[in-house]
Short mmCIF file of C-alpha atoms in Angstrom, two decimals:
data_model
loop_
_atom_site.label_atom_id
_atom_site.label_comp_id
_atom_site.label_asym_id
_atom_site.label_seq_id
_atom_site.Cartn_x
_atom_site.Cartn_y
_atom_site.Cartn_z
CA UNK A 1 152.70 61.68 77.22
CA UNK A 2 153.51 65.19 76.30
CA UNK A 3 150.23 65.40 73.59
CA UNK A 4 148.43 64.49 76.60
CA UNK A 5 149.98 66.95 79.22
CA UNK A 6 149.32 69.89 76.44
CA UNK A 7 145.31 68.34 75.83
CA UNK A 8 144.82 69.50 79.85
CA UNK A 9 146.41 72.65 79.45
CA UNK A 10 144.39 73.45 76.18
CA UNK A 11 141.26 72.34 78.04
CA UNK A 12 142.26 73.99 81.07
CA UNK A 13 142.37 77.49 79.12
CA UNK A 14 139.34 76.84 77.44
CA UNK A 15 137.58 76.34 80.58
CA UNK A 16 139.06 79.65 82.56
CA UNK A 17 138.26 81.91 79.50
CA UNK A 18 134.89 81.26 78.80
CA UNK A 19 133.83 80.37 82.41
CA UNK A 20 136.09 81.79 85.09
CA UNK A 21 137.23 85.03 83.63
CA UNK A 22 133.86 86.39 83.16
CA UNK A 23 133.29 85.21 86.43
CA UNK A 24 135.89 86.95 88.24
CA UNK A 25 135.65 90.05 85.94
CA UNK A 26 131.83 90.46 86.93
CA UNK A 27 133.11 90.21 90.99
CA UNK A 28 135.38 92.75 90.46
CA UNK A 29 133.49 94.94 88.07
CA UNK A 30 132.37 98.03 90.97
CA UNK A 31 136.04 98.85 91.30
CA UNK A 32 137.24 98.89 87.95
CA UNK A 33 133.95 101.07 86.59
CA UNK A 34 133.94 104.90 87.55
CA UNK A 35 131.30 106.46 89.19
CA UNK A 36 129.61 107.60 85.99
CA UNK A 37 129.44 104.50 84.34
CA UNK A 38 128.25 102.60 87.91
CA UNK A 39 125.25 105.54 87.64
CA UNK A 40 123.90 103.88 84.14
CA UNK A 41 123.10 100.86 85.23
CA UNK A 42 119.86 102.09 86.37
CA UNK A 43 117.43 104.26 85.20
CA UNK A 44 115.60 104.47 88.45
CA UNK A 45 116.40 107.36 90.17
CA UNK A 46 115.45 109.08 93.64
CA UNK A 47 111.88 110.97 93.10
CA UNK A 48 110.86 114.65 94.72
CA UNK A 49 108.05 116.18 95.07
CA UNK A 50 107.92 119.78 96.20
CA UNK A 51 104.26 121.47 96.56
CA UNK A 52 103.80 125.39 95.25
CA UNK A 53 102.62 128.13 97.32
CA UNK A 54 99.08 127.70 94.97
CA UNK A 55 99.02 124.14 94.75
CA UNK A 56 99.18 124.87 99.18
CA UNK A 57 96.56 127.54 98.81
CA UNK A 58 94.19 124.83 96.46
CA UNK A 59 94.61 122.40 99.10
CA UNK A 60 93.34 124.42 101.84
CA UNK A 61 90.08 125.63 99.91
CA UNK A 62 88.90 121.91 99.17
CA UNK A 63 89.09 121.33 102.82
CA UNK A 64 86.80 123.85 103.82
CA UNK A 65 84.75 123.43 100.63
CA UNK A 66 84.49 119.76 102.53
CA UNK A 67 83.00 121.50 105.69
CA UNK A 68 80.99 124.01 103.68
CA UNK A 69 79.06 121.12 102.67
CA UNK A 70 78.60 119.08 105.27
CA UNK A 71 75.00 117.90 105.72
CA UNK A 72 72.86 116.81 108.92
CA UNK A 73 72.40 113.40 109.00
CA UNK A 74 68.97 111.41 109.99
CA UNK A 75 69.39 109.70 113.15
CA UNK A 76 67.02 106.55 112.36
CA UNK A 77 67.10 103.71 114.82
CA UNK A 78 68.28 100.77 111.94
CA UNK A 79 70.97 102.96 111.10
CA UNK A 80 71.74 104.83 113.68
CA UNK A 81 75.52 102.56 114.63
CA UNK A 82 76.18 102.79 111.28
CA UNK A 83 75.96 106.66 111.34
CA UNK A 84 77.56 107.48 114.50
CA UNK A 85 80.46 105.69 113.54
CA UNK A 86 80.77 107.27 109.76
CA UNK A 87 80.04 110.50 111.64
CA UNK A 88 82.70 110.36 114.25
CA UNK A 89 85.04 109.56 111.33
CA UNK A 90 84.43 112.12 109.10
CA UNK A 91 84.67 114.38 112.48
CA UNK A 92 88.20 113.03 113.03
CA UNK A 93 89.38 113.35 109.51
CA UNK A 94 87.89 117.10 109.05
CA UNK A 95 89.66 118.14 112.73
CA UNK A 96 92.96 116.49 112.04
CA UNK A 97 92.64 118.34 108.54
CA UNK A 98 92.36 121.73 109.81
CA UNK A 99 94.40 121.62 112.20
CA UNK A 100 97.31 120.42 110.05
CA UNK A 101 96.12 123.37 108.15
CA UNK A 102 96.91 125.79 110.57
CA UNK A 103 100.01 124.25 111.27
CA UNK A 104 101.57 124.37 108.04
CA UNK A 105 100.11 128.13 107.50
CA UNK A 106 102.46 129.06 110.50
CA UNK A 107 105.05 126.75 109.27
CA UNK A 108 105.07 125.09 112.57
CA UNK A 109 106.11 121.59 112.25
CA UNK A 110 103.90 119.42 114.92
CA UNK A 111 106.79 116.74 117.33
CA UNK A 112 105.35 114.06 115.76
CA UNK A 113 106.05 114.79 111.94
CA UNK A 114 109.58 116.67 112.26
CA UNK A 115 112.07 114.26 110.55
CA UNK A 116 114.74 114.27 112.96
CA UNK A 117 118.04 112.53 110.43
CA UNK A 118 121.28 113.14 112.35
CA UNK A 119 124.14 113.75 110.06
CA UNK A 120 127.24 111.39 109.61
CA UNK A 121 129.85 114.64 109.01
CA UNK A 122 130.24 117.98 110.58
CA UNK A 123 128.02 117.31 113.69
CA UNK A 124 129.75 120.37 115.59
CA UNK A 125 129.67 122.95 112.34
CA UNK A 126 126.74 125.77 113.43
CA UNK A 127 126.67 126.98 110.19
CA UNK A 128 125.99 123.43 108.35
CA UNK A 129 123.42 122.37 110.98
CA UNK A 130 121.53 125.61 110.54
CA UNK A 131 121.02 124.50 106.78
CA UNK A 132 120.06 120.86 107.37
CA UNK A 133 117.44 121.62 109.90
CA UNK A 134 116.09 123.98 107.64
CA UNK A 135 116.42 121.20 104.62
CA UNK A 136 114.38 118.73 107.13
CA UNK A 137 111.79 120.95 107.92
CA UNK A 138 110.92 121.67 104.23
CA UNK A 139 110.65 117.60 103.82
CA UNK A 140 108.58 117.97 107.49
CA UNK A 141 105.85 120.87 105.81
CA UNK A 142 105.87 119.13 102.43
CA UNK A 143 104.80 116.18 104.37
CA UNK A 144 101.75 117.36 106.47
CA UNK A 145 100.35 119.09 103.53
CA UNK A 146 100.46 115.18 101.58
CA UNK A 147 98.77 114.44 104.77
CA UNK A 148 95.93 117.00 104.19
CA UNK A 149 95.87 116.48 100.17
CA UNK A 150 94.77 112.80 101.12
CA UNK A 151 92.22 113.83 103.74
CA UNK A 152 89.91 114.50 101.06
CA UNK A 153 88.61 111.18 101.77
CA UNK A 154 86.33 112.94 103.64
CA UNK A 155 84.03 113.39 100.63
CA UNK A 156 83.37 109.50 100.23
CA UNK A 157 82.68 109.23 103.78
CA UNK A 158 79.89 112.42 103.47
CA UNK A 159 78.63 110.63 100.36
CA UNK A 160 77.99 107.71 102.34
CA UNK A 161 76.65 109.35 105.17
CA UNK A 162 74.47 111.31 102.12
CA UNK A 163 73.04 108.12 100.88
CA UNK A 164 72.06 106.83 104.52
CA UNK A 165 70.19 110.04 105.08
CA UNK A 166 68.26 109.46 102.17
CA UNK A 167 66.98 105.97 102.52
CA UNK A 168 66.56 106.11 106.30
CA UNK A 169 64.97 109.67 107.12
CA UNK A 170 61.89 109.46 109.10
CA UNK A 171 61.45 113.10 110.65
CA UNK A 172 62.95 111.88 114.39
CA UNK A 173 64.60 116.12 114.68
CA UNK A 174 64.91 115.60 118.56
CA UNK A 175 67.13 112.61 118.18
CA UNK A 176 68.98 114.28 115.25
CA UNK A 177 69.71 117.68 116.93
CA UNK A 178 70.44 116.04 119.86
CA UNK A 179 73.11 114.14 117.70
CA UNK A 180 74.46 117.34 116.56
CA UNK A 181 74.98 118.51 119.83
CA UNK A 182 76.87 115.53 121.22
CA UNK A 183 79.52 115.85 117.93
CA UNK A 184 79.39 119.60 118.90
CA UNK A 185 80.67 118.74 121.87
CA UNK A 186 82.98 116.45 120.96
CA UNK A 187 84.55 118.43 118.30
CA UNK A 188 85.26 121.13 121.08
CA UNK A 189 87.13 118.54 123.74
CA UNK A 190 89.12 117.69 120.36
CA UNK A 191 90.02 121.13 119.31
CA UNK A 192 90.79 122.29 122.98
CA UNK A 193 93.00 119.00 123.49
CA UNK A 194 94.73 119.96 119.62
CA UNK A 195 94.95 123.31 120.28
CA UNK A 196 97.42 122.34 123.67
CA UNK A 197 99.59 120.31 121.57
CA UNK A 198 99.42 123.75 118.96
CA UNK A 199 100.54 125.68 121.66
CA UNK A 200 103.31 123.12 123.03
CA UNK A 201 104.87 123.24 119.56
CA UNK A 202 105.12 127.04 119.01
CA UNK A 203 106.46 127.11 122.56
CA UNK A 204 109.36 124.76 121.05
CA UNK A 205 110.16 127.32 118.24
CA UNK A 206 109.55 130.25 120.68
CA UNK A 207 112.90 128.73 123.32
CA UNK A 208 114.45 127.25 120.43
CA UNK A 209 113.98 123.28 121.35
CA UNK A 210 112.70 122.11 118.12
CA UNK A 211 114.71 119.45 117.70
CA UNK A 212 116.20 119.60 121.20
CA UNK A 213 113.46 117.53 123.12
CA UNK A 214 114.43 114.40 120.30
CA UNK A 215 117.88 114.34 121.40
CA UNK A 216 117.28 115.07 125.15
CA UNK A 217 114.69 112.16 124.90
CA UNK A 218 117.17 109.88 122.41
CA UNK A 219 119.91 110.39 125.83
CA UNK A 220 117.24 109.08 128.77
CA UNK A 221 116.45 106.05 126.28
CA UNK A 222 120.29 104.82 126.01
CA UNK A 223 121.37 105.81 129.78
CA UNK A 224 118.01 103.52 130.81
CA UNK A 225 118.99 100.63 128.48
CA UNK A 226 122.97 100.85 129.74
CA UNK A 227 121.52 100.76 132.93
CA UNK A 228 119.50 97.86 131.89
CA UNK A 229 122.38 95.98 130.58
CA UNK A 230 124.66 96.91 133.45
CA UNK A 231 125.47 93.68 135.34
CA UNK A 232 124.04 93.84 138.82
CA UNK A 233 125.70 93.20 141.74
CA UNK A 234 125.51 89.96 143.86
CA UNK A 235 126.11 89.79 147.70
CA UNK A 236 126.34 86.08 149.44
CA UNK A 237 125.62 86.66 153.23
CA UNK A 238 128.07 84.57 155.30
CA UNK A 239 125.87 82.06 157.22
CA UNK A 240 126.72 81.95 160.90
CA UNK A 241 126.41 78.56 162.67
#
């Protein structure tokens, strides 16, 4: 009886070292590591990407070497959807472009790219806010200018618009300057409506409400939803006989 007794416990050991302890040891592995050795389990780590003042400067020339080249485009009748809509892109793309341009030149961060991360710690500390702003809207400008880097799309679309030319000229000028002044137009409504927003955002930096409006606008969205969730109140009329 006692041979048989110590065969479970020998089997019972066997079984907890090779199976369980490993087991457990793996759970409980992040608190008996250090932070050094947690830090090699991965090579991956966190990639930046910072642009230089030339690599800025190189980025603005192809742009306008973009609209330096532009060519007028034949307005013939099989191809003329095809066209306008190619044309009104590359119109888009080019405006948004420049503009973002002109924003980062000032380094005037437009509302709708300012990364607006709220820190955990030291909310109330003028001193440490002043430097995280300023960290955000480094990340803000390096963004808009991968914005304009990738607008050089704009060539394909011209090279397109290049090729159409080509097969379907047929000397119609009227219809094709009249084309040029209808994007003419259009590219002026655009700019003036851009060059509002422009002016909206450098009156931000002028009062100092860069990143004022967000939490201003972050407040009305909570007080509506509290008032949303706020249990309404019920009155029963007493019913006179």
């Amino acid at each position: 009886m006692s041979l048989l007794v110590l065969q479970h416990c020998v089997r019972d050991y066997i079984v907890f070292s090779s199976i369980l302890l490993p087991l457990l040891l793996s759970q409980h592995l992040h608190i008996i590591m250090s932070f050094e050795e947690i830090s090699h389990i991965s090579d991956n780590r966190a990639e930046t990407k910072v642009y230089t003042p030339e690599e800025a400067t190189h980025i603005y020339a192809l742009i306008h070497e973009i609209r330096a080249h532009g060519t007028p485009v034949s307005s013939a009748t099989q191809q003329l959807r095809q066209l306008e809509y190619l044309m009104k892109k590359v119109l888009n793309q080019r405006l948004h472009a420049t503009t973002l341009i002109q924003y980062h030149r000032s380094q005037c961060i437009l509302r709708g790219l300012r990364i607006t991360i709220k820190p955990m710690l030291f909310k109330f500390n003028r001193q440490f806010m002043s430097k995280w702003y300023a960290i955000l809207n480094k990340c803000s400008l390096e963004v808009i200018l991968l914005i304009i880097e990738v607008s050089q799309v704009i060539r394909e679309l011209e090279a397109e618009i290049h090729e159409l030319q080509v097969t379907s000229l047929d000397g119609d000028f009227w219809q094709m300057s009249l084309d040029e002044i209808n994007r003419k137009l259009e590219e002026y409504t655009k700019e003036e409506r851009k060059m509002c927003k422009f002016r909206q955002d450098t009156i931000d930096y002028k009062l100092d409400d860069v990143y004022a409006w967000a939490e201003v606008y972050t407040q009305e969205r909570v007080k509506k939803k509290l008032n949303h969730l706020r249990p309404k109140k019920v009155r029963f009329l007493r019913r006179t006989l």
